[in-house]
Amino acid sequence: MTVMPNYKAFILFLLCAGFSQAQEVFDYHTIRGREAKGSLEGLYEGELLPRKSKNMREQGMRHYGPGWSGNSHLLWHGEFGDSIKTTIHFEEAGPYQVELRMTKAGDYGVCSIILNGKVLKEKVDLYSTKVELTPVINLGKLDLKAGDQQLEFKLTESNPKARPFRKNFYILGLDYIKFKSLKPPKKLTPKKIEKVEPEVLQKDLTLEKLQPLLNSYCINCHGGEKTKGRINLKEIHNKQGFLSNIKVTEKVYHALALSEMPPEDEKQPTTAERQQLTQLFRQYLDEHLKSNSQLKPTVMRRLNRYEYSNAVKDLLDLKGPVYPLPEIAIRAFPNYFNPASGKFPDSVRVGNRALGKNQVEQKILRGVVPFAIDLQAEHGFNNRGEELSISPIFLESIVKLSRSIVTSPDFNNYTRLYNSLFTAPKEASIEEQKTLGEKRLLPLLERAFRQRITDSIANRYINFFQRELDRTKSFESSMKSVIAGILASPRFIYIVESKREASEKELLSPYELAARLSFFLWSSIPDKELIKSARSGRLTTPSELKKQVERMIEDPKCQSLSQNFARQWLRLDQLITAVPDFDRFQTYYARIGCEQWKFGLQTMLEPLLLFESIMVEDRSIMLLVDSKYSYRTDEMESWYQDKVPFKNKGNRNRFNTFNQVFRKRSLSSRREGGIATTAATLTMTSSPLRTSPIIRGAWVATVLLNRPPPPPPDVVPEIEADDRKIEEKGLTIRERLKEHQENQSCASCHDKIDPLGFALESYDAVGRWRDQYSSGLKIDSSGKLFGKDFKDVIGLKNILLQEPQYFMRAFSEHLLSYALGRELALSDKPAVDLITKRVLAEHGKFSTVVLEITKSYPFLYKTNQQEPEK
Amino acid sequence: MILKNKTISRRTVLRGFGAAMALPFLEIMEKHGLSAKEPQSKPPVRAAFFYIPNGVVQKTWHPAETGKGYQLSPTLKPLESVRKKVSLYTKLDRIKVAGTDGHAQAGACWLSSAAPDELSPAGYPLKKTLDQIIASEAGKHTAFRSLELSCNPYEDNRESVYFDNISWYGHGHVARSMRDPNEVFNRLFATKEHADHASVLDLVKDDAKALNKDLGKIDRRKLDEYFDSVRTVERQIERIKERQTELDKLDLEAPAQPWQVLRRDEFIQVMGDLMILALQTDLTRVATMMTSPERWGSPLKVHGLFEKPIQHHGMTHNQGNERVRTDLQKLDQFHVEQFARLVKKMDAIQEGDSTLLDNMIFTLGSGISAGDLHVYTDLPTVIAGTGGGKISTDHHLKSKEGTPIANLFLSIAQIMGVKTDRFADSTGALNLS
């Protein structure tokens, strides 16, 4: 089951809030669970600042010493009187402590530092006999207005000892500038967390009492002569009927709770009537669950290749991944993702795998080839046992792969364990080497297999090692052989939970829980600390579990939730093959030399960076629906904001395909913000010559609401591929689709899917805003969601924000399904209800979602695997 | 495939071009497969399946006449020069099961043809597919049990596993297709590598046995996949070891270019060449290849045919439009032409008095008849080769309305030596002679 609206919150909403349209939208930006630690807040790297003058460039400084922040600085050269100009943006006015560090060297000049036109410091002499950093230069306390701050460094003269650079010039170098706010720190969650009131249930509802309501609103289409959707409410006419046809009951319940039924053009029940009906069917579901609470068993699954790479990297302490993985969208230069800092940087330099071809073909360990990619399950992720098979080809690949890792000529320099694991003292005898090998293998096996290592398991591997040692007399090669075996072992590549003796409800063992946690949060094996906690048995106590989860989500390894979960959840891979028509959407393409590049692929990272900022700063997941900020490159900003982007294509020829700097931007309009209105989403849900409201609607329904529409029917009439052809007939695409769905059987589904897509009609096929169609026809982006009308995309966002329980539930379901590696079922519903309720109480704080999932019943328990009943 | 220069080097580079190969492989066939273990009389019969996704334009596919001397339809024109060795089948159906994606089911269940009530947990009528059933028999004698290929040119991972695989070992156990010709090449011919793996296999097999004791029922089935695979790989290793010297003599060179840069026709031909090589050298007797995956709504460049990238699936829904239909028919014909080129290559390979093609059952088909309707009735089906003289050719057999395609598959299975009188939802074998 993938679909479960949050009925508790829904009913609560009905009871307390009513349907008021004017309801105020809570500002989810006030939620921040993690505050910036240490010196990071307000730090701007020189090399990442916008370059507003000629000759500004970045220089890597690693070779000159470790002191430079970000290992780079901003470099510039000019003549006396010239300036470097740049801007820094911040949202809040107030007093700031401003300081910076610059670079000194033999051909560096003397400069003035000017902020917003005011000279703050003069005669800063950057001459030195060697390349070094200045001490921290303090510019004092300043009262600054919100918005762009104009920063300027003016080259005024030079130290007499300095020699010029290229005859006429002198150099300036800026490492970083820091604006530290002197306002007293704001409270983290200023709004008091509301207690979710226990809901009032009407106890006396019975089918008999409500039968008249069903008769007047439902039976016409679902009983007697017509039985639309094969739902016959006449045939099922008593409580027992609904209890034994629980699938139908579930459908009826959802249709009522989400106001999907009765259809718009039919007679509608009053709010109170709808509430009564919803409650009745909900009671049936609850009653069914009381006696049917057994979880759907998780099928033992093997690692996918992303997890395999992480697991090997962590086990052998490699300096990087095992092989290049095209499925990782973001490459960091250097790694910016550090949740413990509590601060997502304002600028990040990243490589985009879709853009940079060399990043896919990049060689890591010579001779190592990953096994084939595992595709996602339908409406799910690539971590489900049902789909993850082991075929002969896979087994061949894994045996080959495991060997090729340790025998690669690059391996010894790539592992940090070379000395401590693979080498023995020269003077050691073979017998001593055997003992040494045994001592080293035991802890390694425990971590690799995530289980208590019994003697028989240990002996199998130790004996293998010792036989190899006898045969080859080489400690290193024997250790490598046994490790190749470990990396191909079913205990390593399968996530195993012992179920033979399991009852219907059985708590996971501490080791099993450790593995669930680490594969959920890190897509990898547990680290030493987690294993220690499992070994001691403490891990299954609530306080220790919480402590470990909190530690784990502060580890950079949890970036896998963005790289693996978010990418699949958002279906972002689809952008890679989107081909907006070249002639019509020239802005999507760029020319570099004589090659064409899809400039638009840059947009793929925008939703992922937003997701990561929410993780790192522990903000509310509701920012995924609507946010006041986003991360974009300069070119993308122009793409969104300018009528003619890139100032008549000027920038198009110059963007860097290897990496880009994404900066945090505050958004001027609510048309932007959140994930649904990013160019990436809107482009990949369009066809080359027009938007596709159906695909967009299905995307919103699947991703944001976790209500994937059923597969299309057998006969699918397709409409024109080019919207201009449609508009020539005087029709908008919306009207054209409507024409096509005259047929009632189409309309009943499309009435639900399409409005969500129509809401996005104000964005063209590459995600740029448009006020009208190119032919001048008006855009109608109105629609209905949860029984409420909206007139445009902002209205749609408002409904989602006013009734956050729907998105919170959908997000929690997606993440829980990912965490469990299986599809959800009706029996997971009580757990999802509980998670949603607590997430709602914390206004969608990201860490709450994760913590609640890890302490939920389906996450902590396993169930036996009786044959499913036929 | 090009033989660079016979007099200078016998090295064979796989490029996908060239009409036919005429390498002296027969000695290997004679020395190996046909010698000790099997009766020497005849070359073995081999089966291969060539899949085209998204159905075809029905009107231009079906010839009007039946029997001998039928006129080739416009789409089937590329078969002209080989028609003497080709037979055509129409009015064969598969029963669709509602509730799963129509395209995924078309591909994944084409060769399973399971009855509608035999649903896998994922909702598809997916059982062991025909090629795997044949492989259980025919694979007894060869290094590789079967070969699964997909000329999937897409670099995104748009669709689920059900769209890119037509071969299944059983419920939820995919015989995953390989899409990188270089990987296929190494698997088939890099003999030394295989031997290195044997000792590691022993180790992990023992571990898997011990693990089995802890598992629940479903998980044990999952682990059975592991055991099956270990056994298969062990057998491969053993058999390849036996054949090592002979294979080394072939002096083959891996495909020259990475798949990402191959033209559409090159890609299909390179994969086809690899498949033919494997069949010809008797490394396997069963193979499947998909010309591209089902649906996959991403644009696709078909070099030389269309100027701009096309969306095959989208086009099938638009075939009411004449211009689109013409384009679509061109694409169908392109696929038939690729098939015909492979058929010719097979026919150029001598095996005693016959050719490889004579000993083949090379089936072209799609699991969906017309993309716009998502129906599985009257599935496009062509067979090249006579299966060692068991299939009569140069005729068009039109079956009775409502004949399951499983009947044809049953006949194929029987010719391939599977002892059964039922396959999936078959109602009886189709008479092919």
mmCIF file of N, CA, C and O in Angstrom, chain B residues 111-142:
data_model
loop_
_atom_site.group_PDB
_atom_site.id
_atom_site.type_symbol
_atom_site.label_atom_id
_atom_site.label_comp_id
_atom_site.label_asym_id
_atom_site.label_seq_id
_atom_site.Cartn_x
_atom_site.Cartn_y
_atom_site.Cartn_z
ATOM 1 N N LEU B 111 7.673 -13.780 -22.727
ATOM 2 C CA LEU B 111 8.148 -15.161 -22.807
ATOM 3 C C LEU B 111 7.678 -16.028 -21.645
ATOM 4 O O LEU B 111 7.955 -17.212 -21.599
ATOM 5 N N SER B 112 7.001 -15.406 -20.654
ATOM 6 C CA SER B 112 6.476 -16.246 -19.572
ATOM 7 C C SER B 112 5.074 -16.704 -19.939
ATOM 8 O O SER B 112 4.703 -17.841 -19.714
ATOM 9 N N SER B 113 4.337 -15.792 -20.542
ATOM 10 C CA SER B 113 2.997 -16.094 -21.003
ATOM 11 C C SER B 113 2.163 -16.826 -19.953
ATOM 12 O O SER B 113 1.317 -17.638 -20.279
ATOM 13 N N ALA B 114 2.461 -16.522 -18.693
ATOM 14 C CA ALA B 114 1.784 -17.235 -17.616
ATOM 15 C C ALA B 114 0.291 -16.942 -17.636
ATOM 16 O O ALA B 114 -0.146 -15.903 -18.113
ATOM 17 N N ALA B 115 -0.460 -17.865 -17.106
ATOM 18 C CA ALA B 115 -1.899 -17.660 -17.038
ATOM 19 C C ALA B 115 -2.193 -16.521 -16.069
ATOM 20 O O ALA B 115 -1.437 -16.297 -15.133
ATOM 21 N N PRO B 116 -3.296 -15.804 -16.309
ATOM 22 C CA PRO B 116 -3.594 -14.618 -15.511
ATOM 23 C C PRO B 116 -3.682 -14.889 -14.014
ATOM 24 O O PRO B 116 -3.452 -13.983 -13.212
ATOM 25 N N ASP B 117 -4.012 -16.093 -13.610
ATOM 26 C CA ASP B 117 -4.138 -16.321 -12.170
ATOM 27 C C ASP B 117 -2.792 -16.656 -11.528
ATOM 28 O O ASP B 117 -2.705 -16.854 -10.325
ATOM 29 N N GLU B 118 -1.748 -16.709 -12.337
ATOM 30 C CA GLU B 118 -0.441 -17.012 -11.766
ATOM 31 C C GLU B 118 0.361 -15.731 -11.556
ATOM 32 O O GLU B 118 1.370 -15.506 -12.211
ATOM 33 N N LEU B 119 -0.113 -14.917 -10.677
ATOM 34 C CA LEU B 119 0.535 -13.630 -10.474
ATOM 35 C C LEU B 119 1.707 -13.752 -9.512
ATOM 36 O O LEU B 119 1.650 -14.455 -8.522
ATOM 37 N N SER B 120 2.780 -13.020 -9.821
ATOM 38 C CA SER B 120 3.890 -12.926 -8.883
ATOM 39 C C SER B 120 3.506 -11.901 -7.823
ATOM 40 O O SER B 120 2.551 -11.153 -8.002
ATOM 41 N N PRO B 121 4.240 -11.856 -6.701
ATOM 42 C CA PRO B 121 3.893 -10.882 -5.669
ATOM 43 C C PRO B 121 3.874 -9.445 -6.190
ATOM 44 O O PRO B 121 3.161 -8.602 -5.678
ATOM 45 N N ALA B 122 4.655 -9.163 -7.217
ATOM 46 C CA ALA B 122 4.652 -7.801 -7.744
ATOM 47 C C ALA B 122 3.456 -7.548 -8.660
ATOM 48 O O ALA B 122 3.306 -6.462 -9.205
ATOM 49 N N GLY B 123 2.604 -8.540 -8.828
ATOM 50 C CA GLY B 123 1.390 -8.311 -9.604
ATOM 51 C C GLY B 123 1.489 -8.710 -11.063
ATOM 52 O O GLY B 123 0.522 -8.609 -11.805
ATOM 53 N N TYR B 124 2.663 -9.159 -11.491
ATOM 54 C CA TYR B 124 2.820 -9.550 -12.890
ATOM 55 C C TYR B 124 2.638 -11.056 -13.041
ATOM 56 O O TYR B 124 3.044 -11.826 -12.178
ATOM 57 N N PRO B 125 2.061 -11.480 -14.155
ATOM 58 C CA PRO B 125 1.979 -12.921 -14.406
ATOM 59 C C PRO B 125 3.351 -13.394 -14.880
ATOM 60 O O PRO B 125 3.583 -13.610 -16.058
ATOM 61 N N LEU B 126 4.250 -13.548 -13.940
ATOM 62 C CA LEU B 126 5.640 -13.771 -14.284
ATOM 63 C C LEU B 126 6.109 -15.095 -13.737
ATOM 64 O O LEU B 126 6.224 -15.280 -12.538
ATOM 65 N N LYS B 127 6.358 -16.029 -14.614
ATOM 66 C CA LYS B 127 6.958 -17.277 -14.172
ATOM 67 C C LYS B 127 8.280 -17.420 -14.890
ATOM 68 O O LYS B 127 8.720 -16.509 -15.578
ATOM 69 N N LYS B 128 8.862 -18.564 -14.758
ATOM 70 C CA LYS B 128 10.088 -18.834 -15.497
ATOM 71 C C LYS B 128 9.795 -18.626 -16.984
ATOM 72 O O LYS B 128 8.802 -19.150 -17.504
ATOM 73 N N THR B 129 10.652 -17.892 -17.658
ATOM 74 C CA THR B 129 10.362 -17.595 -19.057
ATOM 75 C C THR B 129 10.861 -18.706 -19.974
ATOM 76 O O THR B 129 11.715 -19.509 -19.603
ATOM 77 N N LEU B 130 10.297 -18.697 -21.184
ATOM 78 C CA LEU B 130 10.571 -19.760 -22.152
ATOM 79 C C LEU B 130 12.067 -20.031 -22.329
ATOM 80 O O LEU B 130 12.512 -21.180 -22.307
ATOM 81 N N ASP B 131 12.839 -18.967 -22.501
ATOM 82 C CA ASP B 131 14.267 -19.157 -22.744
ATOM 83 C C ASP B 131 14.929 -19.868 -21.568
ATOM 84 O O ASP B 131 15.814 -20.694 -21.749
ATOM 85 N N GLN B 132 14.475 -19.547 -20.344
ATOM 86 C CA GLN B 132 15.075 -20.182 -19.172
ATOM 87 C C GLN B 132 14.625 -21.635 -19.029
ATOM 88 O O GLN B 132 15.374 -22.477 -18.540
ATOM 89 N N ILE B 133 13.407 -21.901 -19.450
ATOM 90 C CA ILE B 133 12.942 -23.293 -19.429
ATOM 91 C C ILE B 133 13.773 -24.115 -20.405
ATOM 92 O O ILE B 133 14.240 -25.212 -20.090
ATOM 93 N N ILE B 134 13.989 -23.540 -21.587
ATOM 94 C CA ILE B 134 14.835 -24.221 -22.577
ATOM 95 C C ILE B 134 16.253 -24.367 -22.034
ATOM 96 O O ILE B 134 16.885 -25.420 -22.168
ATOM 97 N N ALA B 135 16.735 -23.301 -21.368
ATOM 98 C CA ALA B 135 18.118 -23.307 -20.876
ATOM 99 C C ALA B 135 18.340 -24.427 -19.858
ATOM 100 O O ALA B 135 19.427 -24.988 -19.780
ATOM 101 N N SER B 136 17.309 -24.728 -19.089
ATOM 102 C CA SER B 136 17.475 -25.801 -18.098
ATOM 103 C C SER B 136 17.841 -27.099 -18.798
ATOM 104 O O SER B 136 18.527 -27.950 -18.241
ATOM 105 N N GLU B 137 17.370 -27.264 -20.020
ATOM 106 C CA GLU B 137 17.676 -28.460 -20.796
ATOM 107 C C GLU B 137 18.938 -28.242 -21.635
ATOM 108 O O GLU B 137 19.938 -28.929 -21.457
ATOM 109 N N ALA B 138 18.869 -27.243 -22.499
ATOM 110 C CA ALA B 138 19.954 -27.029 -23.465
ATOM 111 C C ALA B 138 21.233 -26.565 -22.788
ATOM 112 O O ALA B 138 22.321 -26.760 -23.299
ATOM 113 N N GLY B 139 21.089 -25.913 -21.625
ATOM 114 C CA GLY B 139 22.261 -25.386 -20.939
ATOM 115 C C GLY B 139 23.099 -26.454 -20.266
ATOM 116 O O GLY B 139 24.164 -26.179 -19.742
ATOM 117 N N LYS B 140 22.603 -27.682 -20.282
ATOM 118 C CA LYS B 140 23.339 -28.769 -19.636
ATOM 119 C C LYS B 140 24.681 -29.016 -20.305
ATOM 120 O O LYS B 140 25.593 -29.551 -19.708
ATOM 121 N N HIS B 141 24.765 -28.659 -21.585
ATOM 122 C CA HIS B 141 25.966 -29.029 -22.320
ATOM 123 C C HIS B 141 26.916 -27.865 -22.569
ATOM 124 O O HIS B 141 27.971 -28.067 -23.138
ATOM 125 N N THR B 142 26.507 -26.666 -22.219
ATOM 126 C CA THR B 142 27.313 -25.510 -22.638
ATOM 127 C C THR B 142 27.905 -24.777 -21.441
ATOM 128 O O THR B 142 27.489 -24.974 -20.304
#
